[in-house]
Coordinates of C-alpha atoms and ligand atoms in Angstrom, one line a residue:
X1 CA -21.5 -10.2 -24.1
X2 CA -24.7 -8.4 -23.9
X3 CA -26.3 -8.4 -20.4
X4 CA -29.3 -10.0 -21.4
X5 CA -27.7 -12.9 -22.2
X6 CA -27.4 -13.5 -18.1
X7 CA -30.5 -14.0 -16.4
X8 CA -31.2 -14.9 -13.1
X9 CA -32.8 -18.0 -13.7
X10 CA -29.2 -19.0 -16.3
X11 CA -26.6 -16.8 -14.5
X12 CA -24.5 -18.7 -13.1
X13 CA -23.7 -21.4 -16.0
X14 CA -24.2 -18.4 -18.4
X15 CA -21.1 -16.4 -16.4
X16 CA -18.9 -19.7 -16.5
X17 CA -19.4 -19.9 -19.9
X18 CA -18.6 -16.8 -21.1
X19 CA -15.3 -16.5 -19.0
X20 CA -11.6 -17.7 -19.5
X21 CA -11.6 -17.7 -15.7
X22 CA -13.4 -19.4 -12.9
X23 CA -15.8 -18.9 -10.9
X24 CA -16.4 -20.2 -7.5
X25 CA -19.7 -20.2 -5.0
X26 CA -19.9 -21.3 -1.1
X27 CA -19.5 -24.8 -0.8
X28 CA -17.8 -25.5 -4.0
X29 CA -14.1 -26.7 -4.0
X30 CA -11.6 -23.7 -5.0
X31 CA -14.1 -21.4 -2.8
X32 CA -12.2 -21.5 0.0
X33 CA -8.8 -21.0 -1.6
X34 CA -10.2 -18.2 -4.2
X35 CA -11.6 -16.3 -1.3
X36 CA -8.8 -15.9 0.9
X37 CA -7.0 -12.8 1.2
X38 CA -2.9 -12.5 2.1
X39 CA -4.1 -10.5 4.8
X40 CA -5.5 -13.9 7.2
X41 CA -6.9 -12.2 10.0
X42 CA -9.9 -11.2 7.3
X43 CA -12.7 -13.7 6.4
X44 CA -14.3 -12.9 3.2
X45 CA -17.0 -14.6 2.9
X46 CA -18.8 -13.2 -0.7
X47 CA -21.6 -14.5 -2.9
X48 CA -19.2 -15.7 -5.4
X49 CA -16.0 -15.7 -6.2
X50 CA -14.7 -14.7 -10.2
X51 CA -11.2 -14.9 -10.8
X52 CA -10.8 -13.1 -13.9
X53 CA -8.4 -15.0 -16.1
X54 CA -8.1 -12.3 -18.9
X55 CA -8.7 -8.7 -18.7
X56 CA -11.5 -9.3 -21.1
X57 CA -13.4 -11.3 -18.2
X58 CA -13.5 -8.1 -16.1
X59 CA -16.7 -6.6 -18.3
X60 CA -18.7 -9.2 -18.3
X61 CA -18.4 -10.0 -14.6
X62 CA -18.8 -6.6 -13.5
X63 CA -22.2 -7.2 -16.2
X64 CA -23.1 -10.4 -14.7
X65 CA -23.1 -8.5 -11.1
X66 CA -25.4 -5.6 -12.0
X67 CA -28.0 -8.3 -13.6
X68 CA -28.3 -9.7 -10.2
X69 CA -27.9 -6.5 -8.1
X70 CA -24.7 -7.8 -6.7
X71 CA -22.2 -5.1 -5.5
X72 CA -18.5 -6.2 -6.7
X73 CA -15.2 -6.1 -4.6
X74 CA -12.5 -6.1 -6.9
X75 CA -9.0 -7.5 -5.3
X76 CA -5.6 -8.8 -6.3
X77 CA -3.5 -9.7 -3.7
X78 CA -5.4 -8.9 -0.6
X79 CA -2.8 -7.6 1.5
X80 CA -5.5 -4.2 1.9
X81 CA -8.2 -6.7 3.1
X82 CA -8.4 -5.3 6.6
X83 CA -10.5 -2.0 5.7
X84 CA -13.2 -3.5 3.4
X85 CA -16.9 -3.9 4.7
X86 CA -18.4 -7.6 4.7
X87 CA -18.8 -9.1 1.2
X88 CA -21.9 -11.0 2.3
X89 CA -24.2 -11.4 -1.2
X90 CA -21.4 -9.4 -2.9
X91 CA -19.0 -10.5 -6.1
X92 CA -15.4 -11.1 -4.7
X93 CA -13.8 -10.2 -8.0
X94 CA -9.9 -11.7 -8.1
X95 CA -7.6 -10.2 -10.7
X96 CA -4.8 -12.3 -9.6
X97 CA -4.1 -14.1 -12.9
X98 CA -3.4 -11.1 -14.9
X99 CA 0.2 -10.1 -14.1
X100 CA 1.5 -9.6 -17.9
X101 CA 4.0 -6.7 -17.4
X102 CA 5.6 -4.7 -20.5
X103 CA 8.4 -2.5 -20.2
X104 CA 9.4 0.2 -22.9
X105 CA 12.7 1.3 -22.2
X106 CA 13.1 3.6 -24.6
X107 CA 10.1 5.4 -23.5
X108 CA 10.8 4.5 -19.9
X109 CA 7.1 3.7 -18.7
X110 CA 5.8 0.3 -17.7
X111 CA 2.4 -1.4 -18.3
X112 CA 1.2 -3.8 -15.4
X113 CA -2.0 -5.9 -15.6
X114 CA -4.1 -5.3 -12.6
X115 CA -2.8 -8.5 -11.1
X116 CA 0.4 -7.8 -11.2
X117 CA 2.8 -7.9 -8.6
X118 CA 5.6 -5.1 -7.4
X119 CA 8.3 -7.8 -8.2
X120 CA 6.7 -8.4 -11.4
X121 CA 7.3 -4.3 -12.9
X122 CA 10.8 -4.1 -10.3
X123 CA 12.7 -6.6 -12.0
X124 CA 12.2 -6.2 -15.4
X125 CA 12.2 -2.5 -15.1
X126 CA 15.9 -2.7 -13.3
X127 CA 17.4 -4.9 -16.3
X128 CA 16.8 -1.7 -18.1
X129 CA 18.7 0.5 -15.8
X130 CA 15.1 2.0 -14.5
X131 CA 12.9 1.7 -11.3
X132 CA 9.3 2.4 -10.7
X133 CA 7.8 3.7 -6.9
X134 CA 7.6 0.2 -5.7
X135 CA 7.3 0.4 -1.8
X136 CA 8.1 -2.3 1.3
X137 CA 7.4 -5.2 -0.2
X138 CA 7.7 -7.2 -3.8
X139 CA 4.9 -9.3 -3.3
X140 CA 2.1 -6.2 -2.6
X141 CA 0.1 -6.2 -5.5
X142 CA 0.6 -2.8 -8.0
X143 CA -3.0 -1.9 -8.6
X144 CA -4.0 -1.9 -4.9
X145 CA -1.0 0.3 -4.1
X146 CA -1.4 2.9 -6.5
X147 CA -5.0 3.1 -6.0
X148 CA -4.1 4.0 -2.3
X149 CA -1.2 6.4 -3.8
X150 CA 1.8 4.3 -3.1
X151 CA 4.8 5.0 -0.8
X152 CA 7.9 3.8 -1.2
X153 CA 11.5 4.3 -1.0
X154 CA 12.1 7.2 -4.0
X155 CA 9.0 8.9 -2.9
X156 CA 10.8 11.9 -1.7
X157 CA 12.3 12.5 -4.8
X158 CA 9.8 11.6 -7.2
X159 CA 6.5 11.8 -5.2
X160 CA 3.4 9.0 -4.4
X161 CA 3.4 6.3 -7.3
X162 CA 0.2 7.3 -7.9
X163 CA 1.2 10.5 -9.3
X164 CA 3.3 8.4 -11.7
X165 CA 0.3 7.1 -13.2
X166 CA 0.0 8.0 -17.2
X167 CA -2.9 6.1 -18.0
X168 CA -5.5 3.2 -16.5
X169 CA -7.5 0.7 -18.4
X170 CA -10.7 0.5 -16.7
X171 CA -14.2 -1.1 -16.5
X172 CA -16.6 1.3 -15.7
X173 CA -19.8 -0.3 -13.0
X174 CA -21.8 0.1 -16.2
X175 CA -19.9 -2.4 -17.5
X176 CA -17.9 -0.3 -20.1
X177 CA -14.0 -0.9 -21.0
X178 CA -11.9 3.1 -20.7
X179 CA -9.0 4.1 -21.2
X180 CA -8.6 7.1 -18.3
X181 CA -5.7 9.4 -19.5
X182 CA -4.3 12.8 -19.9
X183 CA -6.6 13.0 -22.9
X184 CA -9.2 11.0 -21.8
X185 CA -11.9 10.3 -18.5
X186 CA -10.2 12.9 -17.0
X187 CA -12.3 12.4 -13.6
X188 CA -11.7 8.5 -13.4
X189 CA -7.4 9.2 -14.3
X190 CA -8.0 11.5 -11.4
X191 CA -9.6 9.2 -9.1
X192 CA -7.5 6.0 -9.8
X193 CA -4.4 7.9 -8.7
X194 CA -4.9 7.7 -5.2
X195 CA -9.0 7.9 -4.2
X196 CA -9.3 3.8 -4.4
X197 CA -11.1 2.2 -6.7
X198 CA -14.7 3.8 -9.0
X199 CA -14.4 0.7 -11.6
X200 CA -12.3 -2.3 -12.0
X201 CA -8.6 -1.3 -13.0
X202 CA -7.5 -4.0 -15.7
X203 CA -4.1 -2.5 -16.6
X204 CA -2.1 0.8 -15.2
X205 CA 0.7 2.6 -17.2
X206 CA 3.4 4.3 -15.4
X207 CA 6.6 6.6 -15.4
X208 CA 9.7 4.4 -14.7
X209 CA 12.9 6.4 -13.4
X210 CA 16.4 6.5 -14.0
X211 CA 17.6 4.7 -11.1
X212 CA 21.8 4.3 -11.3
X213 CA 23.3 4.0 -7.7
X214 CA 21.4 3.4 -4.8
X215 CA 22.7 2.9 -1.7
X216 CA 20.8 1.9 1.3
X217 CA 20.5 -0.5 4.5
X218 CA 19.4 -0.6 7.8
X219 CA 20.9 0.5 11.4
X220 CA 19.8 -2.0 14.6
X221 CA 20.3 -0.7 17.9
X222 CA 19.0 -2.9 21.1
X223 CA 16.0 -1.2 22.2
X224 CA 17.2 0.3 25.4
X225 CA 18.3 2.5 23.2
X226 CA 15.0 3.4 21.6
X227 CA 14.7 7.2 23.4
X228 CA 18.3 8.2 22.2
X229 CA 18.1 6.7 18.3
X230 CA 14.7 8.2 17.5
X231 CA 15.6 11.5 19.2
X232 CA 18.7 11.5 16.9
X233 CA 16.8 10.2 13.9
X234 CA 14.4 13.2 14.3
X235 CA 16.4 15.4 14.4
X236 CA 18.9 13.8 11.6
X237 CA 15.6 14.1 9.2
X238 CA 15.6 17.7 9.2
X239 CA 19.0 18.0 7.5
X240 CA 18.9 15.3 4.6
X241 CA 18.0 16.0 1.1
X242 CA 15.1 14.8 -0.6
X243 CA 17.4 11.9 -2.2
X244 CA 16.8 10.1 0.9
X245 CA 14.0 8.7 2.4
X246 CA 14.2 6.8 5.8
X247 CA 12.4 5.4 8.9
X248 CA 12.6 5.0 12.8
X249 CA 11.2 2.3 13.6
X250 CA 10.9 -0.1 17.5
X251 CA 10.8 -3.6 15.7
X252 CA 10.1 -6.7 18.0
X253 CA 11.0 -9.5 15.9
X254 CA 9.8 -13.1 15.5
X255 CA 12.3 -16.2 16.3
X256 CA 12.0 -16.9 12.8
X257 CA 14.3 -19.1 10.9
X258 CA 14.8 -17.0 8.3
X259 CA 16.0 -14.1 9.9
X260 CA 19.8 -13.7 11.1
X261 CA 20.6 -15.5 14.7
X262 CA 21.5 -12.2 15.7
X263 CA 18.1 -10.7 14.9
X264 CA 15.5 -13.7 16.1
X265 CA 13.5 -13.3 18.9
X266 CA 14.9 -9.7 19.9
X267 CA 13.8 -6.3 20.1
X268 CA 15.6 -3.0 18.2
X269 CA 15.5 0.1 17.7
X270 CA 16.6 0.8 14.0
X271 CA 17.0 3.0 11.1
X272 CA 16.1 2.4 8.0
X273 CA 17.3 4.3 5.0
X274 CA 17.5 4.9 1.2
X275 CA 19.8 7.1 -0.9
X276 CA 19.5 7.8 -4.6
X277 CA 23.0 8.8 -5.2
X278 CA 26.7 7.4 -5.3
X279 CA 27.4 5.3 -1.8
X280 CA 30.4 8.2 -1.2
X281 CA 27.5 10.7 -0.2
X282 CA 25.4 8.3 0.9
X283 CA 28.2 7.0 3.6
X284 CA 28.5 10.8 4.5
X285 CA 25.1 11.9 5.0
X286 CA 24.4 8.5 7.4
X287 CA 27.6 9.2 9.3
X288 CA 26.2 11.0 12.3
X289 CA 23.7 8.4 12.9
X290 CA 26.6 5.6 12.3
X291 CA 28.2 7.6 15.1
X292 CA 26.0 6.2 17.5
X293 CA 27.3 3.0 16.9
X294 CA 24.7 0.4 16.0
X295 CA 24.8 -3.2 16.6
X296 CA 24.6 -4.0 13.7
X297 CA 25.4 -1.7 9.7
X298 CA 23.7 -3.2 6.7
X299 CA 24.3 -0.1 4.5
X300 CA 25.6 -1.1 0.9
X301 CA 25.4 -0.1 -2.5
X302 CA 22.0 -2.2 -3.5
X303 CA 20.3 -2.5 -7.2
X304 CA 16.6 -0.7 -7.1
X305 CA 14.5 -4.6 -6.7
X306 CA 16.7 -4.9 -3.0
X307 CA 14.7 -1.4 -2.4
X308 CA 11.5 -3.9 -1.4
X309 CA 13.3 -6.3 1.1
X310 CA 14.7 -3.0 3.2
X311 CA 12.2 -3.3 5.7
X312 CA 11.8 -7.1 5.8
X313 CA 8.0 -7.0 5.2
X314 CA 7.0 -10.7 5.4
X315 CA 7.1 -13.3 2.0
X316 CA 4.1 -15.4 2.9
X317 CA 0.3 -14.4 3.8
X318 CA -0.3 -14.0 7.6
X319 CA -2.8 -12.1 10.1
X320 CA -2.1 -8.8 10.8
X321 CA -3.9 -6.1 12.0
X322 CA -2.3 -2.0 11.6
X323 CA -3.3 1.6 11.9
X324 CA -1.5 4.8 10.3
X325 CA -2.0 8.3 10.8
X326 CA 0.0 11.5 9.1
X327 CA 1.6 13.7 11.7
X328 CA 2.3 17.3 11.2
X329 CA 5.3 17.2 12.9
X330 CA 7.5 14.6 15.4
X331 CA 8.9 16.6 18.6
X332 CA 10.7 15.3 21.6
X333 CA 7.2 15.0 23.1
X334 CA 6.0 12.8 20.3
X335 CA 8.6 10.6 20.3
X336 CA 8.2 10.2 24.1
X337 CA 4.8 9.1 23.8
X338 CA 5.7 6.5 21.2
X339 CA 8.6 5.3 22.9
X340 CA 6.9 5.0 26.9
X341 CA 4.4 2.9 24.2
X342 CA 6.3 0.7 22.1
X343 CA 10.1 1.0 23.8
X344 CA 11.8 -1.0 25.9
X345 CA 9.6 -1.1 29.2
X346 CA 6.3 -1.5 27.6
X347 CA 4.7 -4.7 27.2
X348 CA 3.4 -4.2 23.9
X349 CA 1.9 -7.4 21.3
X350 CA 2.9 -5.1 18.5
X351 CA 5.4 -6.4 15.9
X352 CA 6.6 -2.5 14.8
X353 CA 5.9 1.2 15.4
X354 CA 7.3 3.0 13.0
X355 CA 7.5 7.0 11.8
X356 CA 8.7 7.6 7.9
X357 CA 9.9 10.8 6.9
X358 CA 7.5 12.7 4.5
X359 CA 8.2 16.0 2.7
X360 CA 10.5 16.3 0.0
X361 CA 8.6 15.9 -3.4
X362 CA 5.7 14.4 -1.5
X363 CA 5.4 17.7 -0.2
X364 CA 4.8 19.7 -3.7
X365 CA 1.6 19.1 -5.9
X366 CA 2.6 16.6 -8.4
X367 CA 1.9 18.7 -11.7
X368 CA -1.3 17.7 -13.0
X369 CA -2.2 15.0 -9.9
X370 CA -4.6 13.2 -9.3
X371 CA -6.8 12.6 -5.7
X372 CA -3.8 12.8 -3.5
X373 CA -1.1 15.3 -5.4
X374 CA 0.3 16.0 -2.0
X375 CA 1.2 14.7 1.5
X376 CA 0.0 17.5 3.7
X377 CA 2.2 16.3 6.7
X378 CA 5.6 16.0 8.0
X379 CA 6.0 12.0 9.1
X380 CA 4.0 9.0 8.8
X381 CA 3.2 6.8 12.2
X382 CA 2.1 3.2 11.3
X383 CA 1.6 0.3 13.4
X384 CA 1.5 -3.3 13.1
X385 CA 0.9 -6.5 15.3
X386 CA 0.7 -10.2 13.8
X387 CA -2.4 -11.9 14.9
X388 CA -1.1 -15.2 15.5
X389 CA -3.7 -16.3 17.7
X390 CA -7.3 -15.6 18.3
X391 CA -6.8 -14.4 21.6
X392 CA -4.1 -11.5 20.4
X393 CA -6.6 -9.6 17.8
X394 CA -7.9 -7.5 21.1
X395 CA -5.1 -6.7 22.3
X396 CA -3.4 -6.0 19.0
X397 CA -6.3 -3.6 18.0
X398 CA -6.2 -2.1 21.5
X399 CA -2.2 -1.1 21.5
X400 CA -2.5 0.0 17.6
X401 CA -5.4 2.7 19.0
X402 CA -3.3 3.4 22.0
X403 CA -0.2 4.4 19.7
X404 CA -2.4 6.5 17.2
X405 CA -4.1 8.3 20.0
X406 CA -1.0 9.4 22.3
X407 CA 0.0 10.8 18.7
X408 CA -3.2 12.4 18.8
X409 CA -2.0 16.0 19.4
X410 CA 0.1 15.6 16.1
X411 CA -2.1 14.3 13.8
X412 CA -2.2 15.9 10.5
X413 CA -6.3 15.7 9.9
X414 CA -6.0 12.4 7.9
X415 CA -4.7 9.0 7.7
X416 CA -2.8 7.1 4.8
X417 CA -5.2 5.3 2.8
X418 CA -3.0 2.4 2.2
X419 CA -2.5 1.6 6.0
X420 CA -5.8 2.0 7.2
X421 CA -6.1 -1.3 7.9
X422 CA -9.9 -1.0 9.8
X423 CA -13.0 -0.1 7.9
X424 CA -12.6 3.9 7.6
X425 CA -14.6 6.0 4.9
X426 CA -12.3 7.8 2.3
X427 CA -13.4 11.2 4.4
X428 CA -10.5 9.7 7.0
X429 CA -8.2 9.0 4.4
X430 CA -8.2 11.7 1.8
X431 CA -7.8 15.5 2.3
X432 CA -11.0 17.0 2.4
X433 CA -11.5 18.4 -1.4
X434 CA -10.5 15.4 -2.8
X435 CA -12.9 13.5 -0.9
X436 CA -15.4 15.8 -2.2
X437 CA -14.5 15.6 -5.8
X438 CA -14.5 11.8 -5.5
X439 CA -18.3 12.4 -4.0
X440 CA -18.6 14.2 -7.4
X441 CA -17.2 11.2 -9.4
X442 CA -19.1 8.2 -7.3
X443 CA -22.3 10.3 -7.6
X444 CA -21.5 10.4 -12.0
X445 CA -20.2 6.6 -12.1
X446 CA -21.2 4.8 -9.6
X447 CA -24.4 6.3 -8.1
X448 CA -25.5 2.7 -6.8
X449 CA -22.7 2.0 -4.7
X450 CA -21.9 -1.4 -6.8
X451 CA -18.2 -1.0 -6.2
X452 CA -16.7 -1.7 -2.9
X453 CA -13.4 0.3 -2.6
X454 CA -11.3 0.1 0.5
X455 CA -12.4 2.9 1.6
X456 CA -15.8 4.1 0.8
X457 CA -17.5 7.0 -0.9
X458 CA -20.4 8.5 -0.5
X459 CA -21.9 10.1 -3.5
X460 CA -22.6 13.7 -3.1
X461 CA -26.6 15.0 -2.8
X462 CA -27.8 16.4 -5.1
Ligands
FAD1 C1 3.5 -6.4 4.0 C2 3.0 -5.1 3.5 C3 3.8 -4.1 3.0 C4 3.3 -2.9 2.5 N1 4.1 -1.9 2.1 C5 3.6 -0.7 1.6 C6 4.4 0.4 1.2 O1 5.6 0.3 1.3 N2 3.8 1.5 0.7 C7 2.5 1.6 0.6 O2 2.0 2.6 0.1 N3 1.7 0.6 1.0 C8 2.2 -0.5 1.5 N4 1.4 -1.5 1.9 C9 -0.1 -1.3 1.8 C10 -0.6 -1.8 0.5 O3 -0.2 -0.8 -0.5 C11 -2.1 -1.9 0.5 O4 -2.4 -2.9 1.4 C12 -2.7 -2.1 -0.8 O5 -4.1 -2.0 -0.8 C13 -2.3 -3.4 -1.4 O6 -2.7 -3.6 -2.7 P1 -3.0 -5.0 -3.2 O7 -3.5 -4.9 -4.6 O8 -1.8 -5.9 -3.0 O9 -4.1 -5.5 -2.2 P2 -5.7 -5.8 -2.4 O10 -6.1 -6.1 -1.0 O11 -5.8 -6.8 -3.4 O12 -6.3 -4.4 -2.9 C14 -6.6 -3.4 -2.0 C15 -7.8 -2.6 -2.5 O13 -7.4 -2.0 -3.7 C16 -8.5 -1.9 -4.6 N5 -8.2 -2.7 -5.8 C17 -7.2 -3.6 -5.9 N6 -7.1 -4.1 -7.2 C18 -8.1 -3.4 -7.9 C19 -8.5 -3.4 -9.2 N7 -8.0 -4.1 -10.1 N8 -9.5 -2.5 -9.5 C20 -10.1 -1.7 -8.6 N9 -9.8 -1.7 -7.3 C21 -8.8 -2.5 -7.0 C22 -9.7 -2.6 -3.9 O14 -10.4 -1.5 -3.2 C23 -9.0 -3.4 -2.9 O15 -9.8 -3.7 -1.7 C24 1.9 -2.7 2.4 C25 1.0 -3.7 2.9 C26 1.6 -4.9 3.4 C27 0.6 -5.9 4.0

């Protein structure tokens, strides 16, 4: 489609036309529904809404939206809602539809449309004998995550997804269909693996791994007990291999049918863990935290898709609001301040606080990485509330600030991009020289700002 062929005057009818997809304005029925992210504490309210229904709807979209000076927020899922600026007069551009997922054994790399969700790549890829660096949850959507760089359960040993990225299929904000590779765009392959989004990612390749035994499960302890277990976690950490990755975590859970009786309604202090390697070792290396005696031992030898239902991340869409922030390290001190904050005498609205273990191969440059080749920090502090009513979104935000500030004195000079859930430029998310390549990048590609990542950049002055 030529851009001329979309005028003001015809652009709307012209756009509808032209597209396999729909496309949906305020007022219209299907607006409401297109807009609304999983994330259901965030209102988007754009200009109009185009759900692409092939990848060859993407160009002439992003086309459409530069004829009518319309900035373009490109989005699968919406679980990463939370950050974004307002969409008011922008193009909310849905990429839902397109989950098509290949799997090459042989080569042992997966391609996954832009729309594409975790479970969609974890399954296929596990009937194979392989898994890819799927994190929490099956239903996050891939192109988001890996844009953000993508943490998961094998990241220790085999680094951020992102990093697992071979190639990207890409429309550029001029409108333009790329292939970013090894051989090719080398600035955009850099900047899709982990700076957010330049263009609008149709498709993503990616390195799938060799995935045999895994064994893994989770430890709950009643929160009373929250000072001792994450004092033993800590220190536990420091003595594992990079074949497991794990979390301490003070989880208040909901009364929710589908959890356990055992589990509904209560509060716990837990461990979560993952090892890639036979369950023999794996019952060895958790022994001297099974020595505390939990409450209750979900360890087992799992298949790699059981990886995303470890930390019983929630199925359906819901309101959330969450903050992150690397630490350098996790001392007695730290823990202190997290447990006076989220243990069991504080009267907290916040559904989890929760420290991963970093290091390992997220410590090493990935050969050849792109915008976030390392982790430059030790552990990971997230936390979460559900904002099931209106009246629990200030004090939700409020005790999410309090947790990341009395971690203050540990923080590693930037956040994770994908759990900065509040509007935060890429400066807060990114170590400092990528953010400045990525200036370098927006400034070549996207000099008019029509793209709306997550988390913004700036391009560079000249
Ligand atoms: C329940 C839950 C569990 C999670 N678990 C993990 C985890 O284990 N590890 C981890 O690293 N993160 C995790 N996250 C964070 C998650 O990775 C981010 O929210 C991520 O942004 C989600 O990607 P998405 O495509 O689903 O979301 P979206 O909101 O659709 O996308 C997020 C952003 O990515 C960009 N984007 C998405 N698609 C495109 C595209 N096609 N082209 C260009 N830009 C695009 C846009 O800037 C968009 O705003 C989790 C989040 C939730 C809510």
């Amino acid at each position: 489609m030529n851009t001329t062929d979309i005028t003001p005057a015809r652009g709307l009818e012209a756009l509808r036309a032209a597209l396999a997809g729909q496309v949906f304005v305020p007022g219209e029925a299907g607006y409401d529904q297109a807009r609304q992210a999983w994330n259901l504490a965030v209102d988007q309210r754009p200009a109009v809404v185009v759900e692409a229904g092939s990848a060859t709807d993407v160009a002439p979209a992003v086309r459409f939206a530069r004829a009518q000076g319309m900035r373009i927020a490109p989005q699968g899922t919406g679980h990463g809602a939370g950050p974004l600026e307002p969409l008011d007069g922008a193009m909310l551009l849905r990429m839902t539809r397109l989950r098509t997922v290949h799997i090459d054994p042989a080569a042992r790399t997966a391609r996954a449309e832009a729309g594409a969700l975790w479970q969609d790549v974890i399954v296929p890829a596990a009937e194979h004998g392989l898994a890819a660096l799927a994190g929490n949850s099956p239903n996050v959507g891939v192109a988001g995550y890996i844009l953000g760089g993508g943490l998961g359960w094998l990241a220790r040993r085999y680094g951020l997804a992102a990093n697992s990225v071979t190639a990207a299929e890409l429309v550029t904000p001029d409108g333009d269909l790329v292939r970013a590779d090894a051989g090719h765009e080398p600035d955009l392959f850099w900047a899709v693996r982990g700076g957010g989004g330049i263009g609008v990612v149709t498709a993503l390749e990616m390195r799938l791994y060799p995935v045999g035994e895994l064994y893994a499960g989770n430890l709950f302890f009643p929160i009373q007990r929250a000072a001792e277990v994450m004092h033993a976690w800590r220190a536990w950490t420091d003595t594992v291999p990079d074949e497991v990755s794990s979390q301490g975590r003070l989880v208040r859970l909901p009364p929710a049918p589908q959890l356990p009786e055992a589990l509904r309604g209560r509060a716990f202090v837990k461990v979560e863990a993952a090892y890639l390697g036979n369950p023999g070792t794996g019952a060895e290396l958790m022994k001297p935290l099974r020595r505390l005696r939990p409450e209750l031992d979900t360890f087992a030898t799992i298949p790699p898709p059981a990886l995303s239902r470890l930390h019983m991340d929630p199925d359906q869409p819901m309101p959330f609001q969450g903050a992150s922030a690397f630490l350098s390290d996790f001392p007695a001190a730290a823990i202190d301040a997290l447990v006076r904050l989220a243990g069991p005498d504080a009267n907290t609205p916040l559904a989890s606080v929760e420290v991963g273990h970093m290091g390992g191969a997220l410590a090493r440059p990935a050969p050849n990485g792109g915008a976030q080749p390392r982790i430059d920090a030790n552990y990971l502090l997230t936390a979460v509330g559900a904002i099931t009513a209106p009246d629990l979104a200030g004090p939700v935000r409020a005790h999410v600030k309090a947790v990341k500030d009395a971690l203050g004195p540990w923080h590693a000079g930037y956040d994770y991009y994908n759990f900065a859930e509040t509007p935060a430029p890429a400066s807060a998310v990114l170590p400092p020289a990528a953010y400045r390549r990525l200036q370098q990048i927006k400034s070549a590609y996207d000099p008019d700002q029509m793209i709306i990542s997550a988390h913004p950049v700036w391009p560079a002055r000249p």
